[in-house]
Amino acid sequence: MRLCRPLAAVLGGLALALTTTGSALAADGTFMWVGPQGKAYAIDSPPDNKCFDMGQEARAARNGTKKPLVIYTQKKCKGTALRLAPGRSAPAGTRFASVIFNPR
């Protein structure tokens, strides 16, 4: 009986820790691209399934996240799409106007 209470406390704590760790709603890692005048930009751990419009010229996308993403030639995630797997980069000179992370 004496062993049951401490064991139950440890298991309960472990269960709580497992349910609160991790980010199930974000693409862990960094998305990088090149903007005007060759300046580098990045977003860390972007949210899943949310379309982002680029406010200025964007090219040379690199998916440093652990989930896929899609870049689009037009704003609002429209136009020609290019899917980038984790760790992949778009071909040199590829311009894009919007991006969605871990699309459904």
Coordinates of N, CA, C and O in Angstrom, one line a residue:
M1 N 0.8 -1.2 0.0 CA 0.0 0.0 0.0 C 0.9 1.3 0.0 O 0.5 2.2 -0.6
R2 N 2.0 1.2 0.7 CA 2.8 2.4 0.8 C 3.5 2.7 -0.5 O 3.7 3.9 -0.8
L3 N 3.7 1.7 -1.4 CA 4.3 1.9 -2.7 C 3.3 2.5 -3.7 O 3.7 3.2 -4.6
C4 N 2.0 2.2 -3.5 CA 1.0 2.7 -4.4 C 0.9 4.2 -4.5 O 0.7 4.7 -5.6
R5 N 0.9 4.9 -3.4 CA 0.7 6.4 -3.4 C 1.8 7.1 -4.1 O 1.6 7.9 -5.0
P6 N 3.1 6.8 -3.8 CA 4.2 7.4 -4.6 C 4.2 7.1 -6.0 O 4.4 7.9 -6.9
L7 N 3.9 5.8 -6.3 CA 3.8 5.4 -7.7 C 2.7 6.1 -8.5 O 2.9 6.6 -9.6
A8 N 1.6 6.3 -7.8 CA 0.4 7.0 -8.5 C 0.8 8.5 -8.7 O 0.4 9.0 -9.7
A9 N 1.5 9.1 -7.7 CA 1.9 10.5 -7.9 C 2.9 10.6 -9.0 O 2.7 11.6 -9.8
V10 N 3.8 9.7 -9.1 CA 4.8 9.8 -10.2 C 4.1 9.6 -11.6 O 4.3 10.4 -12.5
L11 N 3.2 8.6 -11.7 CA 2.5 8.4 -12.9 C 1.6 9.6 -13.3 O 1.5 9.9 -14.5
G12 N 0.9 10.1 -12.3 CA 0.1 11.3 -12.6 C 0.9 12.5 -13.1 O 0.5 13.2 -14.0
G13 N 2.0 12.7 -12.4 CA 2.9 13.8 -12.9 C 3.4 13.6 -14.3 O 3.5 14.5 -15.1
L14 N 3.8 12.4 -14.6 CA 4.3 12.0 -15.9 C 3.2 12.2 -17.0 O 3.4 12.8 -18.0
A15 N 2.0 11.8 -16.6 CA 0.8 12.0 -17.6 C 0.6 13.5 -17.8 O 0.4 13.9 -19.0
L16 N 0.6 14.3 -16.8 CA 0.4 15.8 -16.9 C 1.5 16.4 -17.8 O 1.3 17.2 -18.7
A17 N 2.8 16.0 -17.5 CA 3.9 16.5 -18.3 C 3.8 16.1 -19.8 O 4.1 17.0 -20.7
L18 N 3.4 14.9 -20.1 CA 3.2 14.5 -21.5 C 2.1 15.2 -22.2 O 2.2 15.5 -23.4
T19 N 1.1 15.6 -21.5 CA 0.0 16.3 -22.2 C 0.2 17.8 -22.4 O -0.4 18.4 -23.2
T20 N 1.2 18.4 -21.6 CA 1.4 19.8 -21.8 C 2.7 20.1 -22.6 O 3.0 21.3 -22.8
T21 N 3.5 19.1 -22.9 CA 4.7 19.4 -23.7 C 4.5 19.3 -25.2 O 3.5 18.8 -25.6
G22 N 5.3 20.0 -25.9 CA 5.2 19.9 -27.4 C 4.3 21.0 -27.9 O 3.5 21.6 -27.2
S23 N 4.5 21.3 -29.1 CA 3.7 22.3 -29.8 C 3.0 21.7 -31.0 O 3.5 21.6 -32.1
A24 N 1.8 21.2 -30.8 CA 1.1 20.5 -31.8 C 0.5 21.5 -32.8 O 0.0 21.0 -33.9
L25 N 0.5 22.7 -32.6 CA -0.1 23.7 -33.5 C 0.9 24.6 -34.1 O 0.5 25.7 -34.6
A26 N 2.1 24.2 -34.1 CA 3.2 25.1 -34.8 C 4.2 24.2 -35.5 O 4.4 23.1 -35.1
A27 N 4.7 24.7 -36.6 CA 5.7 24.0 -37.4 C 7.1 24.4 -36.7 O 7.7 25.4 -37.1
D28 N 7.5 23.6 -35.8 CA 8.8 23.8 -35.1 C 9.9 24.0 -36.1 O 10.0 23.2 -37.0
G29 N 10.7 25.0 -35.8 CA 11.8 25.3 -36.7 C 11.7 26.7 -37.3 O 10.9 27.5 -36.8
T30 N 12.5 27.0 -38.3 CA 12.5 28.3 -38.9 C 12.3 28.3 -40.4 O 12.9 27.5 -41.1
F31 N 11.4 29.2 -40.8 CA 11.2 29.4 -42.3 C 12.0 30.7 -42.6 O 11.9 31.7 -42.0
M32 N 12.8 30.6 -43.7 CA 13.7 31.7 -44.1 C 13.4 32.1 -45.5 O 13.1 31.2 -46.3
W33 N 13.6 33.3 -45.8 CA 13.5 33.8 -47.2 C 14.4 35.1 -47.4 O 14.8 35.6 -46.4
V34 N 14.5 35.5 -48.6 CA 15.3 36.7 -48.9 C 14.3 37.8 -49.4 O 13.4 37.5 -50.2
G35 N 14.4 39.0 -48.9 CA 13.6 40.1 -49.3 C 14.3 41.1 -50.1 O 15.3 40.8 -50.7
P36 N 13.8 42.3 -50.1 CA 14.4 43.4 -50.9 C 15.9 43.6 -50.6 O 16.3 43.5 -49.4
Q37 N 16.6 43.9 -51.5 CA 18.1 44.2 -51.4 C 18.8 43.1 -50.8 O 19.9 43.3 -50.1
G38 N 18.3 41.8 -51.0 CA 19.1 40.7 -50.5 C 19.0 40.5 -49.0 O 19.8 39.6 -48.5
K39 N 18.2 41.2 -48.3 CA 18.1 41.0 -46.8 C 17.4 39.7 -46.4 O 16.4 39.4 -47.0
A40 N 18.0 39.0 -45.5 CA 17.4 37.7 -45.0 C 16.3 38.0 -44.0 O 16.5 38.9 -43.1
Y41 N 15.2 37.2 -44.0 CA 14.2 37.3 -43.1 C 13.9 35.8 -42.6 O 14.2 34.9 -43.3
A42 N 13.2 35.7 -41.4 CA 12.9 34.4 -40.9 C 11.7 34.5 -39.9 O 11.4 35.5 -39.3
I43 N 11.0 33.4 -39.8 CA 9.9 33.2 -38.9 C 10.2 32.0 -38.1 O 10.4 30.9 -38.7
D44 N 10.2 32.1 -36.8 CA 10.4 30.9 -35.9 C 9.1 30.3 -35.5 O 8.2 31.0 -35.1
S45 N 9.0 29.0 -35.6 CA 7.8 28.2 -35.2 C 6.5 28.8 -35.7 O 5.7 29.1 -34.8
P46 N 6.3 28.9 -37.0 CA 5.1 29.5 -37.5 C 3.9 28.6 -37.2 O 4.0 27.4 -37.1
P47 N 2.7 29.2 -37.0 CA 1.5 28.4 -36.8 C 1.1 27.6 -38.0 O 1.3 28.0 -39.1
D48 N 0.5 26.4 -37.7 CA 0.0 25.5 -38.7 C -1.2 26.1 -39.4 O -2.0 26.7 -38.8
N49 N -1.3 25.7 -40.7 CA -2.5 26.0 -41.5 C -3.0 27.4 -41.5 O -4.2 27.7 -41.5
K50 N -2.1 28.4 -41.5 CA -2.4 29.8 -41.6 C -1.6 30.4 -42.7 O -0.4 30.2 -42.8
C51 N -2.4 31.1 -43.6 CA -1.8 31.7 -44.8 C -1.2 33.0 -44.4 O -1.8 33.8 -43.8
F52 N 0.1 33.3 -44.8 CA 0.7 34.6 -44.6 C 1.0 35.2 -45.9 O 1.6 34.6 -46.8
D53 N 0.6 36.5 -46.1 CA 1.0 37.2 -47.3 C 2.3 38.0 -47.0 O 2.5 38.5 -45.9
M54 N 3.1 38.0 -48.0 CA 4.4 38.7 -47.9 C 4.1 40.2 -48.2 O 3.4 40.5 -49.1
G55 N 4.6 41.1 -47.4 CA 4.4 42.5 -47.5 C 5.3 43.1 -48.6 O 5.0 44.3 -49.0
Q56 N 6.3 42.4 -49.0 CA 7.2 42.9 -50.0 C 7.8 41.8 -50.8 O 7.4 40.6 -50.6
E57 N 8.7 42.1 -51.6 CA 9.4 41.1 -52.5 C 9.9 39.9 -51.6 O 10.4 40.1 -50.5
A58 N 9.6 38.7 -52.0 CA 10.1 37.5 -51.3 C 10.6 36.4 -52.3 O 9.9 36.2 -53.3
R59 N 11.7 35.9 -52.0 CA 12.3 34.8 -52.9 C 13.2 34.0 -52.0 O 13.4 34.2 -50.9
A60 N 13.7 32.9 -52.7 CA 14.6 32.0 -52.0 C 14.1 31.4 -50.7 O 14.8 31.4 -49.7
A61 N 12.9 30.8 -50.8 CA 12.3 30.2 -49.6 C 13.1 29.0 -49.1 O 13.5 28.2 -50.0
R62 N 13.3 28.8 -47.8 CA 13.9 27.7 -47.3 C 13.1 27.2 -46.1 O 12.9 27.9 -45.1
N63 N 12.7 25.9 -46.1 CA 11.9 25.3 -45.1 C 12.8 24.7 -44.0 O 13.2 23.5 -44.2
G64 N 13.0 25.4 -43.0 CA 13.8 24.9 -41.9 C 12.9 24.3 -40.7 O 13.4 24.1 -39.7
T65 N 11.6 24.2 -41.0 CA 10.7 23.6 -40.0 C 10.7 22.1 -40.1 O 11.3 21.5 -41.1
K66 N 10.0 21.5 -39.2 CA 9.8 20.0 -39.2 C 8.6 19.5 -40.0 O 8.3 18.4 -39.9
K67 N 7.9 20.5 -40.6 CA 6.6 20.1 -41.3 C 6.7 20.7 -42.7 O 7.4 21.7 -43.0
P68 N 5.8 20.2 -43.6 CA 5.8 20.8 -45.0 C 5.2 22.2 -45.0 O 4.5 22.5 -44.1
L69 N 5.5 22.9 -46.1 CA 4.9 24.2 -46.3 C 4.6 24.3 -47.8 O 5.2 23.6 -48.6
V70 N 3.8 25.3 -48.2 CA 3.5 25.6 -49.6 C 3.7 27.1 -49.8 O 3.1 27.9 -49.0
I71 N 4.5 27.5 -50.8 CA 4.6 28.9 -51.2 C 3.7 29.1 -52.5 O 3.5 28.1 -53.3
Y72 N 3.1 30.3 -52.6 CA 2.2 30.6 -53.7 C 2.7 31.8 -54.4 O 3.3 32.8 -53.8
T73 N 2.4 31.9 -55.7 CA 2.8 33.1 -56.5 C 2.0 34.3 -56.3 O 2.4 35.4 -56.6
Q74 N 0.8 34.1 -55.7 CA -0.1 35.2 -55.4 C -0.5 35.3 -53.9 O -0.3 34.3 -53.2
K75 N -1.0 36.5 -53.5 CA -1.4 36.6 -52.1 C -2.6 35.8 -51.8 O -3.2 35.2 -52.7
K76 N -2.9 35.6 -50.5 CA -4.1 34.8 -50.1 C -3.9 33.3 -50.4 O -4.9 32.6 -50.6
C77 N -2.7 32.9 -50.6 CA -2.4 31.5 -50.9 C -3.1 31.0 -52.1 O -3.8 29.9 -52.2
K78 N -3.0 31.8 -53.2 CA -3.6 31.5 -54.5 C -2.5 31.5 -55.5 O -1.4 32.0 -55.3
G79 N -2.8 31.0 -56.7 CA -1.8 31.0 -57.8 C -1.1 29.7 -57.8 O -1.5 28.7 -57.2
T80 N 0.0 29.7 -58.5 CA 0.8 28.5 -58.6 C 1.5 28.2 -57.3 O 2.0 29.0 -56.6
A81 N 1.3 26.9 -56.9 CA 1.8 26.4 -55.6 C 3.1 25.6 -55.7 O 3.2 24.9 -56.7
L82 N 4.0 25.7 -54.8 CA 5.2 24.9 -54.7 C 5.3 24.4 -53.3 O 5.5 25.2 -52.4
R83 N 5.3 23.1 -53.2 CA 5.3 22.4 -51.8 C 6.8 22.2 -51.5 O 7.6 21.7 -52.3
L84 N 7.2 22.6 -50.3 CA 8.6 22.3 -49.8 C 8.5 21.4 -48.6 O 7.9 21.8 -47.5
A85 N 9.2 20.3 -48.7 CA 9.3 19.4 -47.6 C 10.2 20.0 -46.5 O 11.0 20.9 -46.8
P86 N 10.2 19.4 -45.3 CA 11.1 19.9 -44.3 C 12.6 19.8 -44.8 O 13.0 18.8 -45.4
G87 N 13.3 20.9 -44.5 CA 14.7 20.9 -44.9 C 15.0 21.3 -46.4 O 16.1 21.4 -46.8
R88 N 14.0 21.5 -47.1 CA 14.1 21.8 -48.6 C 14.0 23.3 -48.9 O 13.4 24.0 -48.1
S89 N 14.6 23.7 -50.0 CA 14.6 25.1 -50.5 C 13.9 25.1 -51.8 O 14.0 24.2 -52.6
A90 N 13.4 26.3 -52.1 CA 12.8 26.5 -53.5 C 14.0 26.7 -54.4 O 15.0 27.1 -54.0
P91 N 13.7 26.4 -55.7 CA 14.8 26.7 -56.7 C 15.2 28.2 -56.7 O 14.4 29.1 -56.4
A92 N 16.5 28.4 -57.0 CA 17.1 29.7 -57.0 C 16.2 30.7 -57.8 O 15.8 30.4 -58.9
G93 N 16.0 31.9 -57.2 CA 15.2 32.9 -57.9 C 13.7 32.8 -57.9 O 13.0 33.6 -58.4
T94 N 13.2 31.7 -57.2 CA 11.7 31.5 -57.1 C 11.1 32.6 -56.2 O 11.5 32.7 -55.1
R95 N 10.2 33.4 -56.8 CA 9.6 34.4 -56.0 C 8.2 33.9 -55.6 O 7.6 33.0 -56.2
F96 N 7.8 34.4 -54.4 CA 6.5 34.0 -53.9 C 5.8 35.2 -53.2 O 6.5 36.1 -52.8
A97 N 4.5 35.1 -53.1 CA 3.7 36.2 -52.5 C 3.0 35.8 -51.2 O 2.5 36.6 -50.4
S98 N 2.9 34.5 -51.0 CA 2.3 34.0 -49.7 C 2.8 32.6 -49.4 O 3.3 31.9 -50.2
V99 N 2.5 32.2 -48.2 CA 3.0 30.9 -47.7 C 2.0 30.3 -46.6 O 1.4 31.1 -45.9
I100 N 1.9 29.0 -46.6 CA 1.1 28.4 -45.6 C 1.9 27.2 -45.0 O 2.6 26.5 -45.8
F101 N 1.9 27.1 -43.7 CA 2.7 26.1 -43.0 C 1.8 24.9 -42.6 O 0.7 25.1 -42.1
N102 N 2.3 23.7 -42.9 CA 1.6 22.4 -42.6 C 0.2 22.5 -43.0 O -0.7 22.4 -42.2
P103 N -0.1 22.7 -44.3 CA -1.5 22.8 -44.8 C -2.3 21.5 -44.6 O -1.6 20.4 -44.6
R104 N -3.5 21.6 -44.4 CA -4.4 20.4 -44.2 C -4.8 19.9 -45.6 O -5.0 20.5 -46.5

